[in-house]
Amino acid sequence: YIAKPFRAETLRNKIMSLIKMKGQTNEAESYVPLEEGTGSKVDLSYLRQMSDNDQDFINEMIKSFVAQTPNDLDKISEFFANKQYDELAGIIHKVKPSITFMGINDLKDLVLEIEEHAKHKLGEMLENELKIFNNTCWKAIEELRAELKRQQ
């Protein structure tokens, strides 16, 4: 039995332990962050692990994030400016998986706080949080664009 949410590594290890393949290890491969130890905003190790290091899939996920996130950031700013807190909470909830896939670890706790503050209509707390969120997302987009260029 594996409880959700589970990591791909956990599932693979469980399957391997059940089928006991000869010559195979029960340990999943390790994956290296995008730019380990450089202060990078992005860590693609989860995406690499989940995709079994399928570079085409990784590139498609990066392209999707780079294409969609600026639109989401515009909507977030608009919803905040218009005090549309329910819509703001909804779009923040929508972007949470992307934050996880792209390994933007600086935002993992912040998105939860923003979503909670938006649900409770705490506009004064959201202003600074959204500035940090916006700046970090743009830095991540820049890094991901550079990663796509490296892959060409």
PDB file of C-alpha atoms in Angstrom:
ATOM      1  CA  TYR A   1       0.000   0.000   0.000  1.00  0.00           C
ATOM      2  CA  ILE A   2       1.236   3.491  -0.890  1.00  0.00           C
ATOM      3  CA  ALA A   3      -0.585   6.552   0.433  1.00  0.00           C
ATOM      4  CA  LYS A   4      -1.202   9.578  -1.786  1.00  0.00           C
ATOM      5  CA  PRO A   5       0.432  11.834  -2.604  1.00  0.00           C
ATOM      6  CA  PHE A   6       3.332   9.584  -3.410  1.00  0.00           C
ATOM      7  CA  ARG A   7       6.665  10.159  -5.096  1.00  0.00           C
ATOM      8  CA  ALA A   8       7.556   8.338  -8.293  1.00  0.00           C
ATOM      9  CA  GLU A   9      10.588   6.898  -6.508  1.00  0.00           C
ATOM     10  CA  THR A  10       8.367   5.376  -3.809  1.00  0.00           C
ATOM     11  CA  LEU A  11       6.075   3.785  -6.385  1.00  0.00           C
ATOM     12  CA  ARG A  12       9.008   2.441  -8.404  1.00  0.00           C
ATOM     13  CA  ASN A  13      10.653   0.988  -5.301  1.00  0.00           C
ATOM     14  CA  LYS A  14       7.386  -0.681  -4.260  1.00  0.00           C
ATOM     15  CA  ILE A  15       6.882  -2.201  -7.713  1.00  0.00           C
ATOM     16  CA  MET A  16      10.489  -3.373  -7.825  1.00  0.00           C
ATOM     17  CA  SER A  17      10.167  -4.974  -4.398  1.00  0.00           C
ATOM     18  CA  LEU A  18       7.005  -6.806  -5.471  1.00  0.00           C
ATOM     19  CA  ILE A  19       8.309  -8.157  -8.753  1.00  0.00           C
ATOM     20  CA  LYS A  20      11.911  -8.686  -7.566  1.00  0.00           C
ATOM     21  CA  MET A  21      13.503  -8.308 -10.964  1.00  0.00           C
ATOM     22  CA  LYS A  22      16.848 -10.107 -11.318  1.00  0.00           C
ATOM     23  CA  GLY A  23      19.782  -7.773 -11.771  1.00  0.00           C
ATOM     24  CA  GLN A  24      17.724  -4.724 -10.818  1.00  0.00           C
ATOM     25  CA  THR A  25      18.154  -2.629  -7.737  1.00  0.00           C
ATOM     26  CA  ASN A  26      15.256  -1.584  -5.542  1.00  0.00           C
ATOM     27  CA  GLU A  27      16.660   1.918  -5.278  1.00  0.00           C
ATOM     28  CA  ALA A  28      15.522   4.599  -7.697  1.00  0.00           C
ATOM     29  CA  GLU A  29      18.134   6.699  -9.460  1.00  0.00           C
ATOM     30  CA  SER A  30      19.223  10.001  -7.995  1.00  0.00           C
ATOM     31  CA  TYR A  31      18.632  13.144  -9.981  1.00  0.00           C
ATOM     32  CA  VAL A  32      20.681  16.329  -9.948  1.00  0.00           C
ATOM     33  CA  PRO A  33      19.077  19.774  -9.493  1.00  0.00           C
ATOM     34  CA  LEU A  34      19.166  22.218 -12.430  1.00  0.00           C
ATOM     35  CA  GLU A  35      22.077  24.135 -10.965  1.00  0.00           C
ATOM     36  CA  GLU A  36      22.913  22.504  -7.676  1.00  0.00           C
ATOM     37  CA  GLY A  37      24.496  24.843  -5.140  1.00  0.00           C
ATOM     38  CA  THR A  38      24.204  28.006  -7.255  1.00  0.00           C
ATOM     39  CA  GLY A  39      21.306  29.733  -5.526  1.00  0.00           C
ATOM     40  CA  SER A  40      19.060  28.749  -8.404  1.00  0.00           C
ATOM     41  CA  LYS A  41      15.326  29.340  -7.985  1.00  0.00           C
ATOM     42  CA  VAL A  42      14.601  26.144  -9.925  1.00  0.00           C
ATOM     43  CA  ASP A  43      15.372  22.532  -9.020  1.00  0.00           C
ATOM     44  CA  LEU A  44      14.238  20.120 -11.725  1.00  0.00           C
ATOM     45  CA  SER A  45      15.122  16.983  -9.771  1.00  0.00           C
ATOM     46  CA  TYR A  46      11.467  16.166  -8.974  1.00  0.00           C
ATOM     47  CA  LEU A  47      10.461  16.640 -12.621  1.00  0.00           C
ATOM     48  CA  ARG A  48      13.415  14.516 -13.764  1.00  0.00           C
ATOM     49  CA  GLN A  49      12.549  11.834 -11.265  1.00  0.00           C
ATOM     50  CA  MET A  50       8.859  11.803 -12.087  1.00  0.00           C
ATOM     51  CA  SER A  51       9.555  11.603 -15.852  1.00  0.00           C
ATOM     52  CA  ASP A  52      12.326   9.019 -15.507  1.00  0.00           C
ATOM     53  CA  ASN A  53      14.657  11.693 -16.894  1.00  0.00           C
ATOM     54  CA  ASP A  54      12.739  11.974 -20.197  1.00  0.00           C
ATOM     55  CA  GLN A  55      14.258  15.191 -21.558  1.00  0.00           C
ATOM     56  CA  ASP A  56      11.510  15.707 -24.161  1.00  0.00           C
ATOM     57  CA  PHE A  57       8.839  15.558 -21.441  1.00  0.00           C
ATOM     58  CA  ILE A  58      10.882  17.850 -19.194  1.00  0.00           C
ATOM     59  CA  ASN A  59      11.288  20.380 -22.001  1.00  0.00           C
ATOM     60  CA  GLU A  60       7.540  20.321 -22.719  1.00  0.00           C
ATOM     61  CA  MET A  61       6.746  20.931 -19.050  1.00  0.00           C
ATOM     62  CA  ILE A  62       9.247  23.805 -18.960  1.00  0.00           C
ATOM     63  CA  LYS A  63       7.778  25.307 -22.156  1.00  0.00           C
ATOM     64  CA  SER A  64       4.296  25.074 -20.684  1.00  0.00           C
ATOM     65  CA  PHE A  65       5.378  26.784 -17.460  1.00  0.00           C
ATOM     66  CA  VAL A  66       7.242  29.543 -19.334  1.00  0.00           C
ATOM     67  CA  ALA A  67       4.243  30.144 -21.623  1.00  0.00           C
ATOM     68  CA  GLN A  68       1.478  30.030 -18.993  1.00  0.00           C
ATOM     69  CA  THR A  69       3.020  31.609 -15.910  1.00  0.00           C
ATOM     70  CA  PRO A  70       3.262  35.200 -17.213  1.00  0.00           C
ATOM     71  CA  ASN A  71      -0.495  35.076 -17.967  1.00  0.00           C
ATOM     72  CA  ASP A  72      -1.157  33.705 -14.497  1.00  0.00           C
ATOM     73  CA  LEU A  73       0.978  36.449 -12.930  1.00  0.00           C
ATOM     74  CA  ASP A  74      -1.027  39.093 -14.806  1.00  0.00           C
ATOM     75  CA  LYS A  75      -4.286  37.582 -13.553  1.00  0.00           C
ATOM     76  CA  ILE A  76      -2.944  37.398 -10.002  1.00  0.00           C
ATOM     77  CA  SER A  77      -2.042  41.102 -10.097  1.00  0.00           C
ATOM     78  CA  GLU A  78      -5.413  41.990 -11.590  1.00  0.00           C
ATOM     79  CA  PHE A  79      -7.354  39.962  -9.012  1.00  0.00           C
ATOM     80  CA  PHE A  80      -5.387  41.531  -6.167  1.00  0.00           C
ATOM     81  CA  ALA A  81      -5.802  45.072  -7.526  1.00  0.00           C
ATOM     82  CA  ASN A  82      -9.560  44.511  -7.851  1.00  0.00           C
ATOM     83  CA  LYS A  83      -9.811  42.809  -4.460  1.00  0.00           C
ATOM     84  CA  GLN A  84     -11.146  39.651  -6.108  1.00  0.00           C
ATOM     85  CA  TYR A  85      -9.801  37.445  -3.352  1.00  0.00           C
ATOM     86  CA  ASP A  86     -11.755  34.296  -4.193  1.00  0.00           C
ATOM     87  CA  GLU A  87     -10.442  34.384  -7.775  1.00  0.00           C
ATOM     88  CA  LEU A  88      -6.946  35.099  -6.440  1.00  0.00           C
ATOM     89  CA  ALA A  89      -7.131  32.061  -4.138  1.00  0.00           C
ATOM     90  CA  GLY A  90      -8.341  29.964  -7.072  1.00  0.00           C
ATOM     91  CA  ILE A  91      -5.510  30.877  -9.420  1.00  0.00           C
ATOM     92  CA  ILE A  92      -2.901  30.464  -6.686  1.00  0.00           C
ATOM     93  CA  HIS A  93      -4.341  27.006  -6.040  1.00  0.00           C
ATOM     94  CA  LYS A  94      -4.056  26.277  -9.776  1.00  0.00           C
ATOM     95  CA  VAL A  95      -0.352  27.205  -9.945  1.00  0.00           C
ATOM     96  CA  LYS A  96       0.720  25.159  -6.902  1.00  0.00           C
ATOM     97  CA  PRO A  97       1.456  21.981  -8.905  1.00  0.00           C
ATOM     98  CA  SER A  98       3.575  23.949 -11.380  1.00  0.00           C
ATOM     99  CA  ILE A  99       5.611  25.349  -8.496  1.00  0.00           C
ATOM    100  CA  THR A 100       6.226  21.798  -7.289  1.00  0.00           C
ATOM    101  CA  PHE A 101       7.081  20.394 -10.735  1.00  0.00           C
ATOM    102  CA  MET A 102       9.565  23.184 -11.418  1.00  0.00           C
ATOM    103  CA  GLY A 103      11.077  22.786  -7.959  1.00  0.00           C
ATOM    104  CA  ILE A 104      10.637  26.423  -6.993  1.00  0.00           C
ATOM    105  CA  ASN A 105      11.199  25.566  -3.378  1.00  0.00           C
ATOM    106  CA  ASP A 106      11.298  29.202  -2.232  1.00  0.00           C
ATOM    107  CA  LEU A 107       7.576  29.395  -3.047  1.00  0.00           C
ATOM    108  CA  LYS A 108       6.240  26.132  -1.632  1.00  0.00           C
ATOM    109  CA  ASP A 109       5.230  27.596   1.738  1.00  0.00           C
ATOM    110  CA  LEU A 110       4.473  31.047   0.353  1.00  0.00           C
ATOM    111  CA  VAL A 111       1.803  29.799  -2.084  1.00  0.00           C
ATOM    112  CA  LEU A 112       0.013  28.123   0.813  1.00  0.00           C
ATOM    113  CA  GLU A 113       0.111  31.368   2.802  1.00  0.00           C
ATOM    114  CA  ILE A 114      -1.092  33.428  -0.159  1.00  0.00           C
ATOM    115  CA  GLU A 115      -3.957  31.043  -0.810  1.00  0.00           C
ATOM    116  CA  GLU A 116      -4.981  31.089   2.841  1.00  0.00           C
ATOM    117  CA  HIS A 117      -4.715  34.889   3.111  1.00  0.00           C
ATOM    118  CA  ALA A 118      -6.745  35.337  -0.077  1.00  0.00           C
ATOM    119  CA  LYS A 119      -9.474  33.004   1.226  1.00  0.00           C
ATOM    120  CA  HIS A 120      -9.679  35.148   4.357  1.00  0.00           C
ATOM    121  CA  LYS A 121      -9.472  38.394   2.353  1.00  0.00           C
ATOM    122  CA  LEU A 122      -6.338  39.610   4.163  1.00  0.00           C
ATOM    123  CA  GLY A 123      -5.270  42.124   1.518  1.00  0.00           C
ATOM    124  CA  GLU A 124      -2.727  43.874   3.725  1.00  0.00           C
ATOM    125  CA  MET A 125      -0.767  40.633   4.154  1.00  0.00           C
ATOM    126  CA  LEU A 126      -1.011  39.699   0.479  1.00  0.00           C
ATOM    127  CA  GLU A 127       0.718  42.749  -0.974  1.00  0.00           C
ATOM    128  CA  ASN A 128       4.250  41.859   0.132  1.00  0.00           C
ATOM    129  CA  GLU A 129       3.696  38.127  -0.377  1.00  0.00           C
ATOM    130  CA  LEU A 130       2.601  38.700  -3.963  1.00  0.00           C
ATOM    131  CA  LYS A 131       5.655  40.881  -4.667  1.00  0.00           C
ATOM    132  CA  ILE A 132       7.924  38.065  -3.515  1.00  0.00           C
ATOM    133  CA  PHE A 133       5.873  35.508  -5.465  1.00  0.00           C
ATOM    134  CA  ASN A 134       5.982  37.597  -8.648  1.00  0.00           C
ATOM    135  CA  ASN A 135       9.733  38.299  -8.431  1.00  0.00           C
ATOM    136  CA  THR A 136      10.587  34.679  -7.715  1.00  0.00           C
ATOM    137  CA  CYS A 137       8.410  33.433 -10.577  1.00  0.00           C
ATOM    138  CA  TRP A 138      10.086  35.808 -13.032  1.00  0.00           C
ATOM    139  CA  LYS A 139      13.540  34.663 -11.884  1.00  0.00           C
ATOM    140  CA  ALA A 140      12.430  31.052 -12.325  1.00  0.00           C
ATOM    141  CA  ILE A 141      11.099  31.832 -15.824  1.00  0.00           C
ATOM    142  CA  GLU A 142      14.465  33.357 -16.759  1.00  0.00           C
ATOM    143  CA  GLU A 143      16.304  30.276 -15.496  1.00  0.00           C
ATOM    144  CA  LEU A 144      13.958  27.941 -17.339  1.00  0.00           C
ATOM    145  CA  ARG A 145      14.326  29.868 -20.587  1.00  0.00           C
ATOM    146  CA  ALA A 146      18.100  29.527 -20.195  1.00  0.00           C
ATOM    147  CA  GLU A 147      17.678  25.794 -19.563  1.00  0.00           C
ATOM    148  CA  LEU A 148      15.667  25.422 -22.785  1.00  0.00           C
ATOM    149  CA  LYS A 149      18.417  27.240 -24.704  1.00  0.00           C
ATOM    150  CA  ARG A 150      21.011  24.869 -23.250  1.00  0.00           C
ATOM    151  CA  GLN A 151      18.940  21.909 -24.462  1.00  0.00           C
ATOM    152  CA  GLN A 152      18.898  23.120 -28.081  1.00  0.00           C
TER     153      GLN A 152
END
